[in-house]
Coordinates of C-alpha atoms in Angstrom, one line a residue:
Chain A
M108 CA 1.4 -66.4 -35.4
F109 CA -1.4 -65.2 -33.0
T110 CA -2.1 -65.9 -29.4
I111 CA -4.6 -65.1 -26.6
A112 CA -4.2 -65.5 -22.8
I113 CA -6.7 -64.9 -20.1
H114 CA -7.0 -64.9 -16.3
G115 CA -10.0 -65.1 -14.0
G116 CA -8.3 -63.9 -10.8
A117 CA -5.6 -65.2 -8.5
G118 CA -5.7 -66.1 -4.8
A119 CA -6.6 -69.0 -2.6
V120 CA -7.4 -71.2 -5.6
S121 CA -6.8 -74.8 -4.5
R122 CA -8.3 -78.2 -4.5
Q123 CA -9.4 -77.4 -0.9
T124 CA -11.3 -74.2 -1.9
I125 CA -12.8 -75.4 -5.2
A126 CA -15.3 -78.3 -5.0
E127 CA -14.6 -81.2 -7.3
S128 CA -17.9 -80.6 -9.0
E129 CA -17.1 -76.9 -9.7
D130 CA -13.6 -77.5 -11.1
P131 CA -14.8 -78.4 -14.6
I132 CA -17.3 -75.5 -14.6
F133 CA -14.5 -73.0 -14.1
R134 CA -12.4 -74.7 -16.8
E135 CA -15.3 -74.5 -19.2
G136 CA -15.7 -70.8 -18.5
L137 CA -12.0 -70.2 -19.2
H138 CA -12.2 -72.3 -22.4
A139 CA -15.2 -70.4 -23.6
A140 CA -13.5 -67.0 -23.1
L141 CA -10.3 -68.2 -24.8
N142 CA -12.3 -69.5 -27.8
A143 CA -14.2 -66.3 -28.0
G144 CA -11.0 -64.3 -28.3
Y145 CA -9.3 -66.9 -30.5
A146 CA -12.2 -66.9 -33.0
V147 CA -11.7 -63.1 -33.4
L148 CA -8.0 -63.5 -34.0
E149 CA -8.5 -66.3 -36.4
K150 CA -10.6 -64.3 -38.8
G151 CA -7.8 -61.6 -38.9
A152 CA -9.3 -59.0 -36.5
T153 CA -7.3 -57.0 -34.1
A154 CA -5.8 -57.9 -30.7
L155 CA -8.0 -55.2 -29.3
D156 CA -11.1 -56.9 -30.6
A157 CA -9.9 -60.2 -29.2
V158 CA -9.2 -59.0 -25.7
E159 CA -12.6 -57.3 -25.7
A160 CA -14.4 -60.5 -26.8
A161 CA -12.6 -62.7 -24.3
V162 CA -13.3 -60.3 -21.4
R163 CA -16.9 -59.9 -22.4
S164 CA -17.2 -63.7 -22.2
L165 CA -15.8 -63.6 -18.7
E166 CA -18.0 -60.7 -17.7
D167 CA -21.1 -62.5 -18.9
N168 CA -20.1 -65.6 -16.8
P169 CA -21.5 -65.3 -13.2
L170 CA -18.5 -67.4 -12.0
F171 CA -16.1 -64.4 -12.2
N172 CA -16.1 -61.1 -10.3
A173 CA -16.7 -58.8 -13.2
G174 CA -19.8 -57.9 -15.1
K175 CA -22.7 -60.2 -14.2
G176 CA -20.8 -61.8 -11.3
A177 CA -19.6 -58.6 -9.7
V178 CA -19.5 -58.4 -5.9
Y179 CA -21.6 -56.1 -3.8
T180 CA -20.3 -52.8 -2.3
K181 CA -21.1 -51.9 1.3
K182 CA -24.3 -50.2 0.0
G183 CA -25.4 -53.4 -1.7
I184 CA -24.8 -52.2 -5.2
H185 CA -22.3 -53.1 -8.0
E186 CA -19.6 -50.6 -8.9
M187 CA -17.4 -52.0 -11.6
D188 CA -14.0 -51.0 -13.1
A189 CA -12.5 -51.9 -16.5
S190 CA -9.7 -50.8 -18.8
I191 CA -8.4 -51.6 -22.3
M192 CA -5.2 -50.6 -24.1
D193 CA -4.0 -50.9 -27.7
G194 CA -0.3 -51.6 -28.0
S195 CA -0.2 -50.4 -31.6
N196 CA -0.8 -46.8 -30.7
L197 CA -0.7 -46.6 -26.9
K198 CA -4.3 -45.5 -26.9
A199 CA -6.3 -46.5 -23.7
G200 CA -9.7 -46.2 -22.2
A201 CA -11.0 -47.0 -18.7
I202 CA -14.0 -46.6 -16.4
A203 CA -14.2 -46.7 -12.6
G204 CA -17.2 -47.2 -10.4
I205 CA -19.7 -47.8 -13.2
R206 CA -23.2 -49.2 -12.5
N207 CA -25.6 -51.1 -14.6
V208 CA -23.4 -51.5 -17.6
K209 CA -23.5 -55.1 -18.9
N210 CA -20.0 -55.2 -20.3
P211 CA -17.7 -52.6 -18.7
V212 CA -14.8 -53.5 -21.0
S213 CA -16.8 -52.4 -24.0
L214 CA -17.6 -49.1 -22.3
A215 CA -13.9 -48.7 -21.6
R216 CA -13.2 -49.2 -25.3
K217 CA -15.8 -46.5 -26.1
V218 CA -14.1 -44.2 -23.7
M219 CA -10.9 -44.7 -25.6
E220 CA -12.5 -44.2 -29.0
Q221 CA -15.2 -41.6 -28.5
S222 CA -14.6 -39.6 -25.3
G223 CA -11.3 -37.8 -25.9
H224 CA -10.4 -39.0 -22.4
V225 CA -8.8 -42.0 -20.9
L226 CA -10.6 -42.5 -17.5
L227 CA -14.2 -41.7 -16.7
S228 CA -15.7 -42.4 -13.3
G229 CA -18.9 -42.8 -11.3
K230 CA -22.2 -41.2 -12.1
G231 CA -20.5 -39.2 -14.9
A232 CA -19.3 -42.3 -16.5
G233 CA -22.9 -43.6 -16.4
E234 CA -24.0 -40.5 -18.3
F235 CA -21.3 -41.3 -20.9
A236 CA -22.7 -44.8 -21.1
L237 CA -26.1 -43.5 -21.9
K238 CA -24.8 -41.1 -24.4
V239 CA -23.0 -43.8 -26.4
K240 CA -26.0 -46.2 -26.0
E241 CA -23.9 -48.8 -24.1
E242 CA -26.0 -51.9 -23.3
M243 CA -27.4 -51.5 -19.8
E244 CA -28.9 -54.0 -17.3
S245 CA -31.1 -53.6 -14.2
D246 CA -29.7 -54.3 -10.8
D247 CA -31.5 -57.7 -10.9
Y248 CA -29.2 -58.8 -13.7
F249 CA -26.2 -58.5 -11.4
Y250 CA -27.8 -60.5 -8.6
T251 CA -26.1 -63.8 -7.9
R252 CA -27.0 -65.8 -4.8
L253 CA -23.4 -66.4 -3.7
R254 CA -22.3 -62.7 -4.0
Y255 CA -25.4 -61.6 -2.2
D256 CA -24.8 -64.0 0.7
Q257 CA -21.2 -63.0 0.9
W258 CA -22.3 -59.4 1.3
L259 CA -25.0 -60.1 3.9
K260 CA -22.4 -61.6 6.1
V261 CA -20.2 -58.5 6.2
R262 CA -22.4 -55.6 5.3
H263 CA -22.6 -54.3 8.9
T264 CA -18.9 -54.3 9.4
D265 CA -16.1 -52.2 8.0
F266 CA -14.7 -55.4 6.6
Y267 CA -13.7 -55.3 3.0
H268 CA -11.6 -57.7 1.0
L269 CA -10.7 -59.0 -2.4
D270 CA -13.2 -61.7 -3.1
H271 CA -10.5 -64.3 -3.5
I272 CA -8.2 -63.5 -0.5
G273 CA -8.6 -64.7 3.0
D274 CA -10.7 -67.2 4.8
E275 CA -13.1 -64.8 6.4
T276 CA -15.9 -65.6 4.0
P277 CA -16.7 -68.9 2.4
D278 CA -15.9 -67.5 -1.0
R279 CA -14.9 -69.8 -3.7
K280 CA -15.3 -67.6 -6.7
F281 CA -12.4 -65.7 -7.8
G282 CA -11.7 -62.1 -8.8
T283 CA -10.9 -59.8 -11.6
V284 CA -10.7 -61.0 -15.1
G285 CA -8.4 -60.0 -18.0
A286 CA -7.0 -60.9 -21.4
V287 CA -3.9 -60.2 -23.5
A288 CA -3.5 -61.0 -27.2
L289 CA -1.2 -60.9 -30.2
D290 CA -3.0 -60.6 -33.6
Q291 CA -1.9 -61.6 -37.1
H292 CA -0.8 -58.1 -37.8
G293 CA 1.8 -58.2 -35.1
H294 CA -0.1 -55.9 -32.7
I295 CA -0.8 -56.6 -29.0
A296 CA -3.5 -55.4 -26.6
A297 CA -4.6 -55.9 -23.0
A298 CA -7.9 -55.5 -21.1
T299 CA -9.0 -56.0 -17.4
S300 CA -12.4 -55.9 -15.7
T301 CA -13.5 -56.3 -12.1
G302 CA -16.3 -55.9 -9.6
G303 CA -13.6 -54.8 -7.1
M304 CA -13.6 -55.7 -3.4
I305 CA -16.6 -57.1 -1.5
N306 CA -18.2 -54.6 0.8
K307 CA -15.9 -51.8 -0.6
Q308 CA -16.9 -48.3 0.3
F309 CA -15.8 -44.6 -0.2
G310 CA -15.6 -45.0 -4.0
R311 CA -12.5 -47.1 -3.7
I312 CA -10.7 -47.7 -7.0
G313 CA -8.2 -50.5 -7.4
D314 CA -5.6 -51.1 -10.0
S315 CA -7.9 -52.7 -12.7
P316 CA -9.0 -49.4 -14.4
L317 CA -5.6 -47.7 -14.0
I318 CA -3.3 -47.7 -17.1
G319 CA 0.2 -48.7 -16.1
C320 CA -1.0 -50.5 -12.9
G321 CA -3.6 -53.1 -13.8
T322 CA -3.4 -52.9 -17.6
Y323 CA -0.8 -51.8 -20.1
A324 CA 0.1 -52.6 -23.8
N325 CA 2.9 -51.5 -26.1
D326 CA 3.8 -53.4 -29.2
E327 CA 7.5 -52.7 -28.4
T328 CA 7.4 -54.5 -25.1
C329 CA 4.3 -56.4 -23.8
A330 CA 0.6 -56.5 -23.1
I331 CA -0.2 -57.0 -19.4
S332 CA -3.4 -57.6 -17.3
C333 CA -3.1 -57.9 -13.5
T334 CA -5.2 -59.4 -10.7
G335 CA -4.6 -59.2 -7.0
H336 CA -4.5 -56.8 -4.0
G337 CA -4.9 -53.6 -6.1
E338 CA -3.4 -51.2 -3.6
Y339 CA 0.0 -52.8 -3.9
F340 CA -0.3 -53.1 -7.6
I341 CA -0.9 -49.4 -7.8
R342 CA 2.0 -48.5 -5.6
A343 CA 4.3 -50.8 -7.6
V344 CA 2.9 -49.6 -11.0
V345 CA 3.0 -53.3 -11.9
A346 CA 2.0 -53.5 -15.6
Y347 CA 4.3 -50.7 -16.7
D348 CA 7.1 -52.0 -14.5
V349 CA 7.1 -55.2 -16.6
S350 CA 7.2 -53.1 -19.7
C351 CA 10.1 -51.0 -18.4
L352 CA 12.2 -54.0 -17.4
M353 CA 11.8 -55.2 -21.0
E354 CA 12.4 -51.9 -22.7
Y355 CA 15.2 -50.5 -20.4
K356 CA 16.9 -53.6 -19.1
G357 CA 16.4 -55.9 -22.0
L358 CA 14.6 -58.6 -20.0
S359 CA 12.4 -61.2 -21.7
L360 CA 8.7 -61.3 -21.0
K361 CA 9.2 -64.3 -18.8
E362 CA 12.1 -62.7 -16.9
A363 CA 10.3 -59.4 -16.5
T364 CA 7.0 -60.8 -15.2
E365 CA 8.8 -63.1 -12.8
K366 CA 11.0 -60.3 -11.5
V367 CA 7.9 -58.2 -10.7
M368 CA 5.5 -60.9 -9.4
L369 CA 7.9 -63.3 -7.7
D370 CA 10.5 -60.9 -6.4
K371 CA 9.3 -57.3 -6.1
L372 CA 5.6 -57.9 -5.2
K373 CA 6.5 -60.9 -3.0
K374 CA 8.8 -58.6 -1.0
M375 CA 5.9 -56.2 -0.5
Q376 CA 3.7 -59.2 0.6
A377 CA 1.4 -58.4 -2.3
E378 CA -0.6 -61.4 -3.4
G379 CA -1.8 -61.8 -7.0
G380 CA -0.8 -62.6 -10.5
L381 CA -0.6 -61.3 -14.0
I382 CA -0.7 -62.4 -17.6
G383 CA 1.5 -61.1 -20.4
A384 CA 2.0 -61.4 -24.1
D385 CA 4.6 -59.9 -26.4
A386 CA 4.8 -59.4 -30.2
K387 CA 6.9 -62.5 -30.7
G388 CA 4.1 -64.8 -29.5
N389 CA 5.4 -65.4 -26.0
I390 CA 2.9 -65.8 -23.2
S391 CA 3.6 -65.5 -19.4
L392 CA 1.0 -66.6 -16.8
C393 CA 2.7 -65.6 -13.5
F394 CA 1.4 -65.5 -10.0
N395 CA 2.6 -65.6 -6.4
A396 CA -0.8 -66.6 -5.0
I397 CA -1.7 -70.3 -4.4
G398 CA -3.5 -70.5 -7.7
M399 CA -4.8 -68.5 -10.6
H400 CA -7.5 -69.1 -13.1
R401 CA -5.7 -68.9 -16.3
G402 CA -5.1 -70.2 -19.9
Y403 CA -3.9 -69.5 -23.3
R404 CA -4.4 -70.6 -26.9
K405 CA -2.0 -70.2 -29.7
S406 CA -2.2 -70.5 -33.5
D407 CA 0.4 -73.2 -33.4
G408 CA -2.3 -75.4 -31.9
S409 CA -1.1 -75.4 -28.3
S410 CA -3.5 -74.5 -25.6
Y411 CA -3.6 -74.6 -21.8
V412 CA -6.2 -74.1 -19.0
A413 CA -5.4 -74.3 -15.3
L414 CA -6.6 -73.3 -11.9
Y415 CA -4.1 -74.5 -9.3
G416 CA -0.5 -73.7 -8.6
D417 CA 0.8 -77.2 -9.4
E418 CA -0.6 -77.7 -12.9
Chain B
M238 CA 21.0 -30.9 2.5
F239 CA 17.3 -30.5 1.9
T240 CA 15.3 -29.1 -1.0
I241 CA 11.8 -28.3 -2.2
A242 CA 10.5 -27.6 -5.7
I243 CA 7.0 -26.7 -6.9
H244 CA 5.0 -26.0 -10.0
G245 CA 1.8 -24.2 -10.6
G246 CA 1.0 -25.6 -14.0
A247 CA 2.5 -25.4 -17.5
G248 CA 1.1 -24.1 -20.8
A249 CA 0.8 -20.9 -22.7
V250 CA 2.7 -19.0 -19.9
S251 CA 4.3 -16.0 -21.7
R252 CA 4.7 -12.3 -21.4
Q253 CA 1.8 -12.0 -23.9
T254 CA -0.6 -14.0 -21.8
I255 CA 0.3 -12.7 -18.3
A256 CA -0.2 -9.0 -17.7
E257 CA 2.7 -7.1 -16.4
S258 CA 0.8 -6.3 -13.2
E259 CA 0.0 -10.0 -12.6
D260 CA 3.5 -11.2 -13.1
P261 CA 4.7 -10.3 -9.6
I262 CA 1.5 -11.7 -8.0
F263 CA 2.2 -15.2 -9.5
R264 CA 5.8 -15.0 -8.3
E265 CA 4.7 -14.1 -4.9
G266 CA 2.3 -17.1 -4.8
L267 CA 5.1 -19.4 -5.8
H268 CA 7.5 -17.9 -3.2
A269 CA 4.9 -18.3 -0.5
A270 CA 4.4 -22.0 -1.3
L271 CA 8.2 -22.6 -1.5
N272 CA 8.6 -20.9 1.9
A273 CA 5.8 -22.9 3.4
G274 CA 7.4 -26.2 2.4
Y275 CA 11.0 -25.0 3.2
A276 CA 10.0 -24.0 6.8
V277 CA 8.7 -27.6 7.4
L278 CA 12.0 -29.1 6.1
E279 CA 14.1 -26.6 8.0
K280 CA 12.7 -27.7 11.4
G281 CA 13.5 -31.3 10.5
A282 CA 10.1 -32.6 9.5
T283 CA 9.5 -35.0 6.6
A284 CA 9.5 -34.5 2.9
L285 CA 5.9 -35.7 3.1
D286 CA 5.0 -32.9 5.5
A287 CA 6.8 -30.4 3.2
V288 CA 5.1 -31.3 0.0
E289 CA 1.7 -31.3 1.7
A290 CA 2.4 -27.8 3.2
A291 CA 3.6 -26.4 -0.2
V292 CA 0.6 -27.8 -2.0
R293 CA -1.8 -26.5 0.6
S294 CA -0.4 -23.1 0.1
L295 CA -1.0 -23.3 -3.7
E296 CA -4.5 -24.8 -3.1
D297 CA -5.4 -21.8 -0.8
N298 CA -4.3 -19.4 -3.5
P299 CA -7.1 -18.5 -6.0
L300 CA -4.4 -17.9 -8.7
F301 CA -4.0 -21.7 -9.2
N302 CA -6.3 -24.3 -10.5
A303 CA -6.5 -26.4 -7.3
G304 CA -8.4 -26.0 -4.1
K305 CA -9.9 -22.5 -3.9
G306 CA -9.0 -21.7 -7.5
A307 CA -10.4 -24.9 -9.0
V308 CA -12.2 -24.6 -12.4
Y309 CA -15.9 -25.4 -13.0
T310 CA -17.1 -28.6 -14.4
K311 CA -19.9 -28.7 -17.1
K312 CA -22.4 -28.8 -14.3
G313 CA -21.0 -25.7 -12.7
I314 CA -19.4 -27.4 -9.7
H315 CA -15.9 -28.1 -8.6
E316 CA -14.5 -31.7 -8.7
M317 CA -10.9 -31.9 -7.6
D318 CA -8.2 -34.5 -7.8
A319 CA -5.0 -34.9 -5.7
S320 CA -2.4 -37.4 -4.7
I321 CA 0.6 -37.8 -2.5
M322 CA 3.4 -40.4 -2.3
D323 CA 6.1 -41.1 0.3
G324 CA 9.4 -42.2 -1.2
S325 CA 10.6 -43.8 2.0
N326 CA 8.0 -46.6 1.9
L327 CA 6.2 -46.3 -1.4
K328 CA 2.9 -45.6 0.4
A329 CA 0.5 -43.4 -1.5
G330 CA -2.9 -41.9 -1.3
A331 CA -5.2 -40.1 -3.8
I332 CA -8.7 -38.8 -4.3
A333 CA -10.5 -38.2 -7.6
G334 CA -13.6 -36.1 -8.2
I335 CA -13.9 -34.7 -4.6
R336 CA -16.2 -31.8 -3.8
N337 CA -16.1 -29.2 -1.0
V338 CA -12.8 -30.3 0.5
K339 CA -10.7 -27.2 1.3
N340 CA -7.3 -29.0 0.8
P341 CA -7.6 -32.1 -1.4
V342 CA -3.9 -32.9 -0.8
S343 CA -4.5 -33.3 2.9
L344 CA -7.4 -35.7 2.2
A345 CA -5.2 -37.7 -0.1
R346 CA -2.7 -38.0 2.8
K347 CA -5.5 -39.3 5.0
V348 CA -6.5 -41.8 2.3
M349 CA -2.9 -43.1 2.5
E350 CA -2.7 -43.2 6.3
Q351 CA -6.2 -44.1 7.4
S352 CA -8.2 -45.8 4.7
G353 CA -6.3 -49.0 3.8
H354 CA -6.7 -47.9 0.2
V355 CA -4.8 -45.8 -2.3
L356 CA -7.5 -44.1 -4.4
L357 CA -11.0 -43.0 -3.4
S358 CA -13.4 -41.3 -5.7
G359 CA -16.5 -39.2 -6.1
K360 CA -19.3 -39.2 -3.5
G361 CA -17.7 -42.1 -1.7
A362 CA -14.5 -40.1 -1.2
G363 CA -16.7 -37.3 0.2
E364 CA -18.1 -39.7 2.8
F365 CA -14.6 -40.6 3.7
A366 CA -13.8 -36.9 4.1
L367 CA -16.6 -36.5 6.5
K368 CA -15.6 -39.6 8.5
V369 CA -12.0 -38.3 9.0
K370 CA -13.3 -34.8 9.7
E371 CA -11.5 -33.2 6.8
E372 CA -12.0 -29.4 6.6
M373 CA -14.9 -28.7 4.3
E374 CA -16.0 -25.5 2.6
S375 CA -19.3 -24.5 1.0
D376 CA -19.5 -24.0 -2.8
D377 CA -19.2 -20.3 -2.3
Y378 CA -15.6 -20.7 -1.0
F379 CA -14.6 -22.0 -4.4
Y380 CA -16.2 -19.2 -6.4
T381 CA -13.8 -17.0 -8.3
R382 CA -14.9 -14.5 -10.8
L383 CA -12.4 -15.5 -13.5
R384 CA -13.2 -19.2 -13.3
Y385 CA -16.9 -18.6 -13.3
D386 CA -16.7 -16.4 -16.4
Q387 CA -14.6 -19.0 -18.1
W388 CA -17.2 -21.5 -17.5
L389 CA -20.2 -19.3 -18.5
K390 CA -18.6 -19.0 -22.0
V391 CA -18.3 -22.7 -22.7
R392 CA -21.0 -24.3 -20.5
H393 CA -23.5 -24.9 -23.3
T394 CA -20.9 -26.5 -25.5
D395 CA -19.1 -29.9 -25.4
F396 CA -15.9 -27.9 -25.3
Y397 CA -13.5 -28.8 -22.5
H398 CA -9.8 -28.1 -22.0
L399 CA -7.0 -27.6 -19.6
D400 CA -7.3 -24.2 -18.1
H401 CA -3.9 -23.3 -19.5
I402 CA -4.0 -24.7 -23.0
G403 CA -5.4 -23.1 -26.1
D404 CA -6.7 -19.6 -27.0
E405 CA -10.3 -20.4 -26.8
T406 CA -10.9 -18.7 -23.5
P407 CA -9.2 -15.6 -22.2
D408 CA -7.6 -17.7 -19.5
R409 CA -4.4 -16.4 -17.9
K410 CA -4.4 -18.6 -14.8
F411 CA -2.6 -21.8 -15.0
G412 CA -3.3 -25.3 -14.0
T413 CA -2.5 -28.1 -11.7
V414 CA -0.1 -27.6 -8.8
G415 CA 2.5 -29.9 -7.3
A416 CA 5.6 -30.2 -5.1
V417 CA 8.5 -32.5 -4.6
A418 CA 11.0 -32.5 -1.7
L419 CA 14.0 -34.0 -0.1
D420 CA 14.2 -33.9 3.7
Q421 CA 17.1 -33.9 6.2
H422 CA 16.6 -37.6 6.7
G423 CA 17.3 -38.4 3.1
H424 CA 13.7 -39.2 2.2
I425 CA 11.8 -37.8 -0.8
A426 CA 8.1 -37.2 -1.5
A427 CA 5.8 -35.9 -4.1
A428 CA 2.2 -34.4 -4.2
T429 CA -0.1 -33.0 -6.9
S430 CA -3.5 -31.3 -6.8
T431 CA -5.8 -30.0 -9.5
G432 CA -9.3 -28.8 -10.4
G433 CA -9.0 -30.6 -13.7
M434 CA -10.3 -29.4 -17.0
I435 CA -12.7 -26.5 -17.5
N436 CA -16.2 -27.7 -18.4
K437 CA -15.1 -31.3 -17.9
Q438 CA -17.9 -33.9 -17.8
F439 CA -18.6 -37.6 -17.4
G440 CA -16.5 -37.8 -14.2
R441 CA -13.3 -37.4 -16.2
I442 CA -10.1 -38.2 -14.2
G443 CA -6.7 -36.9 -15.4
D444 CA -3.2 -37.9 -14.4
S445 CA -3.0 -35.9 -11.2
P446 CA -4.5 -38.5 -8.8
L447 CA -3.0 -41.4 -10.5
I448 CA 0.1 -42.9 -8.9
G449 CA 2.8 -43.5 -11.6
C450 CA 1.2 -41.1 -14.0
G451 CA 0.9 -37.6 -12.3
T452 CA 2.8 -38.4 -9.1
Y453 CA 5.5 -40.9 -8.0
A454 CA 8.1 -41.0 -5.3
N455 CA 10.8 -43.6 -4.4
D456 CA 13.9 -42.8 -2.4
E457 CA 15.9 -45.0 -4.7
T458 CA 15.1 -42.9 -7.8
C459 CA 13.1 -39.7 -7.7
A460 CA 10.0 -37.8 -6.6
I461 CA 7.9 -36.5 -9.5
S462 CA 4.9 -34.2 -9.9
C463 CA 3.4 -33.6 -13.4
T464 CA 1.2 -31.0 -15.1
G465 CA -0.2 -31.0 -18.6
H466 CA -2.6 -32.8 -20.9
G467 CA -3.5 -35.6 -18.5
E468 CA -4.7 -38.1 -21.0
Y469 CA -1.2 -38.3 -22.6
F470 CA 0.5 -38.4 -19.2
I471 CA -1.6 -41.4 -18.3
R472 CA -0.9 -43.3 -21.5
A473 CA 2.8 -42.5 -21.1
V474 CA 2.8 -43.4 -17.4
V475 CA 5.0 -40.3 -17.1
A476 CA 6.1 -40.1 -13.4
Y477 CA 7.0 -43.8 -13.2
D478 CA 8.7 -43.7 -16.6
V479 CA 11.2 -41.1 -15.2
S480 CA 11.8 -43.4 -12.2
C481 CA 12.4 -46.5 -14.4
L482 CA 14.8 -44.7 -16.7
M483 CA 16.9 -43.9 -13.6
E484 CA 16.5 -47.3 -12.0
Y485 CA 16.9 -49.5 -15.0
K486 CA 19.0 -47.4 -17.4
G487 CA 21.1 -45.5 -14.9
L488 CA 20.1 -42.1 -16.2
S489 CA 20.4 -39.1 -14.0
L490 CA 17.3 -37.1 -12.8
K491 CA 18.1 -34.5 -15.4
E492 CA 18.6 -37.0 -18.2
A493 CA 15.5 -39.0 -17.3
T494 CA 13.2 -36.0 -17.0
E495 CA 14.4 -34.5 -20.3
K496 CA 14.1 -37.9 -22.1
V497 CA 10.5 -38.1 -21.0
M498 CA 9.4 -34.5 -21.4
L499 CA 11.4 -33.3 -24.3
D500 CA 11.6 -36.5 -26.4
K501 CA 8.9 -39.0 -25.6
L502 CA 6.0 -36.7 -24.8
K503 CA 7.0 -34.2 -27.5
K504 CA 6.7 -37.0 -30.1
M505 CA 3.2 -37.7 -28.7
Q506 CA 2.5 -34.0 -29.1
A507 CA 1.7 -33.9 -25.4
E508 CA 2.1 -30.5 -23.8
G509 CA 3.1 -30.0 -20.2
G510 CA 5.9 -30.2 -17.7
L511 CA 7.1 -31.9 -14.5
I512 CA 9.2 -31.3 -11.5
G513 CA 11.6 -33.8 -10.0
A514 CA 13.8 -34.3 -7.0
D515 CA 16.2 -37.1 -6.0
A516 CA 17.8 -38.1 -2.7
K517 CA 21.1 -36.4 -3.7
G518 CA 19.5 -33.0 -3.7
N519 CA 19.2 -32.6 -7.4
I520 CA 16.1 -30.8 -8.8
S521 CA 14.7 -30.8 -12.3
L522 CA 12.1 -28.4 -13.6
C523 CA 11.4 -29.6 -17.1
F524 CA 8.7 -28.6 -19.6
N525 CA 7.9 -28.7 -23.3
A526 CA 5.2 -26.0 -23.0
I527 CA 5.9 -22.3 -23.6
G528 CA 6.2 -21.7 -19.9
M529 CA 5.7 -23.2 -16.5
H530 CA 5.1 -21.7 -13.1
R531 CA 8.0 -23.2 -11.1
G532 CA 10.6 -22.7 -8.5
Y533 CA 12.8 -24.4 -5.9
R534 CA 14.6 -23.6 -2.7
K535 CA 17.6 -25.5 -1.3
S536 CA 19.3 -25.5 2.0
D537 CA 22.5 -24.3 0.3
G538 CA 20.9 -20.9 0.1
S539 CA 20.0 -21.1 -3.6
S540 CA 16.5 -20.4 -4.8
Y541 CA 14.7 -19.8 -8.1
V542 CA 11.2 -18.8 -9.2
A543 CA 10.2 -18.4 -12.8
L544 CA 7.2 -18.3 -15.1
Y545 CA 8.4 -18.1 -18.7
G546 CA 10.4 -20.4 -20.9
D547 CA 13.4 -18.0 -21.3
E548 CA 14.2 -17.4 -17.6

């Protein structure tokens, strides 16, 4: 038994906000990422390899706010965050505010494996990227017309927001990406990657690169990747909360993810979603937003890709 | 009933590493910080005000690795981290890699109250500090002979470490500081502040500014501030783990802190300590290192200050 699940962000994802012509393009992107991760699992590689492969696929896709499709900060640059965690040994790596790195999730993995640290940030993280010869791209690579236009509209204001929440900008592309997986060896892993908030300033860091908040993995409980209004997800320590509800209260993956997303976060008026996997092969795709780009593929032949809340 | 507890770092704190003449100076510093926090509580102000006051006192004291006494990074500068959390509403603020701010804990509070975010980092956090007119100091202010000499010895190497772990440098000053408090209104709060690792590079962020890892507060469970090898404290999501053991397993503050510090972290070979308070007035000062600079003061007249493991 092996499984992979992914998300491409949660928020105002509906048939009103996504044009009919764009709908299949999003689904194709999700399928491609699932298949990238699944192929890794199928040949017997680790869950860690699989979540990295799936997230790289989403990072390379300009449809999603991570890697190539990252939003612009107030200064008109791209500052990206990513994290990865291995449920077999609780090792983790993350980067915050990185520039010009093609695949932030792969740099997060190198932080885990080569730095002796868990979280590197900013210019210093950029120096680490050069040291480990991480693949870099010029600012031009990260240019996308839609993201640039979004930024032009708000750059002279103090307005910032998640790229997928609110009606203030005509944004129909949706947030943070992530993956969770179970491999043939019974191990699980999680990874998350994001461009953060449009027009963000002051070196703001959300939940995506924070272990326990946006990402967590432990073979004994679950692998979790979150998306949503990061400040709330930090205060609620969301990913680790799901794990603790399973470990300390004996809840199932489904019960724990629903308790956190549909009860606790809803009471905080925190919008978003998460995906989870456990070592038994269960998957949870849970969100309290209108919709979430999501999907899974399992070795029993079942698979699923969806955008809206009603499918 | 009201209480305050503080720590000034854990590690190789013993009668062999602290000179007899220095022993009373450390105790004096801890007493001063306790009294600063206690005075705030006594006049009826909030636990949040109290932990900020106590941590400011420790930041202003060159004996401790936070604020004025912060260690040097590989580049010979000071990059400080701090966080604060209010148990009454789960609001939190934090900064990572901040330079030239006299009292990082006070900036973390402004992040919580004025930024709309939880965590700001690096140069951007410095811009926020200027915007909110946070008190700044020149690099000279942060110069201390001991810290500078420590750095000179290792600056040309890739060596980094906690200022209080290992025998590689003749360091007898000890780490990260923090405070937890219960106020007369029944609310609790926690705060942590640090200069991080000596000779750190690559924008490394430890557990101190990370909500759920180095700092957490929730009236329903506990207020926690940690000190120790940050990478392990992140992977173990230490502060929130204590809270979850209380909330989901019904453990007492004492049982939960001991489970995490003396069992789980010890198995990971993670050295450090933490302080905790709950809304009933209980205090826990728990560490698996040789010693920890620590103390508390309660409204019932009891108080305690200690450095070594056997007192």
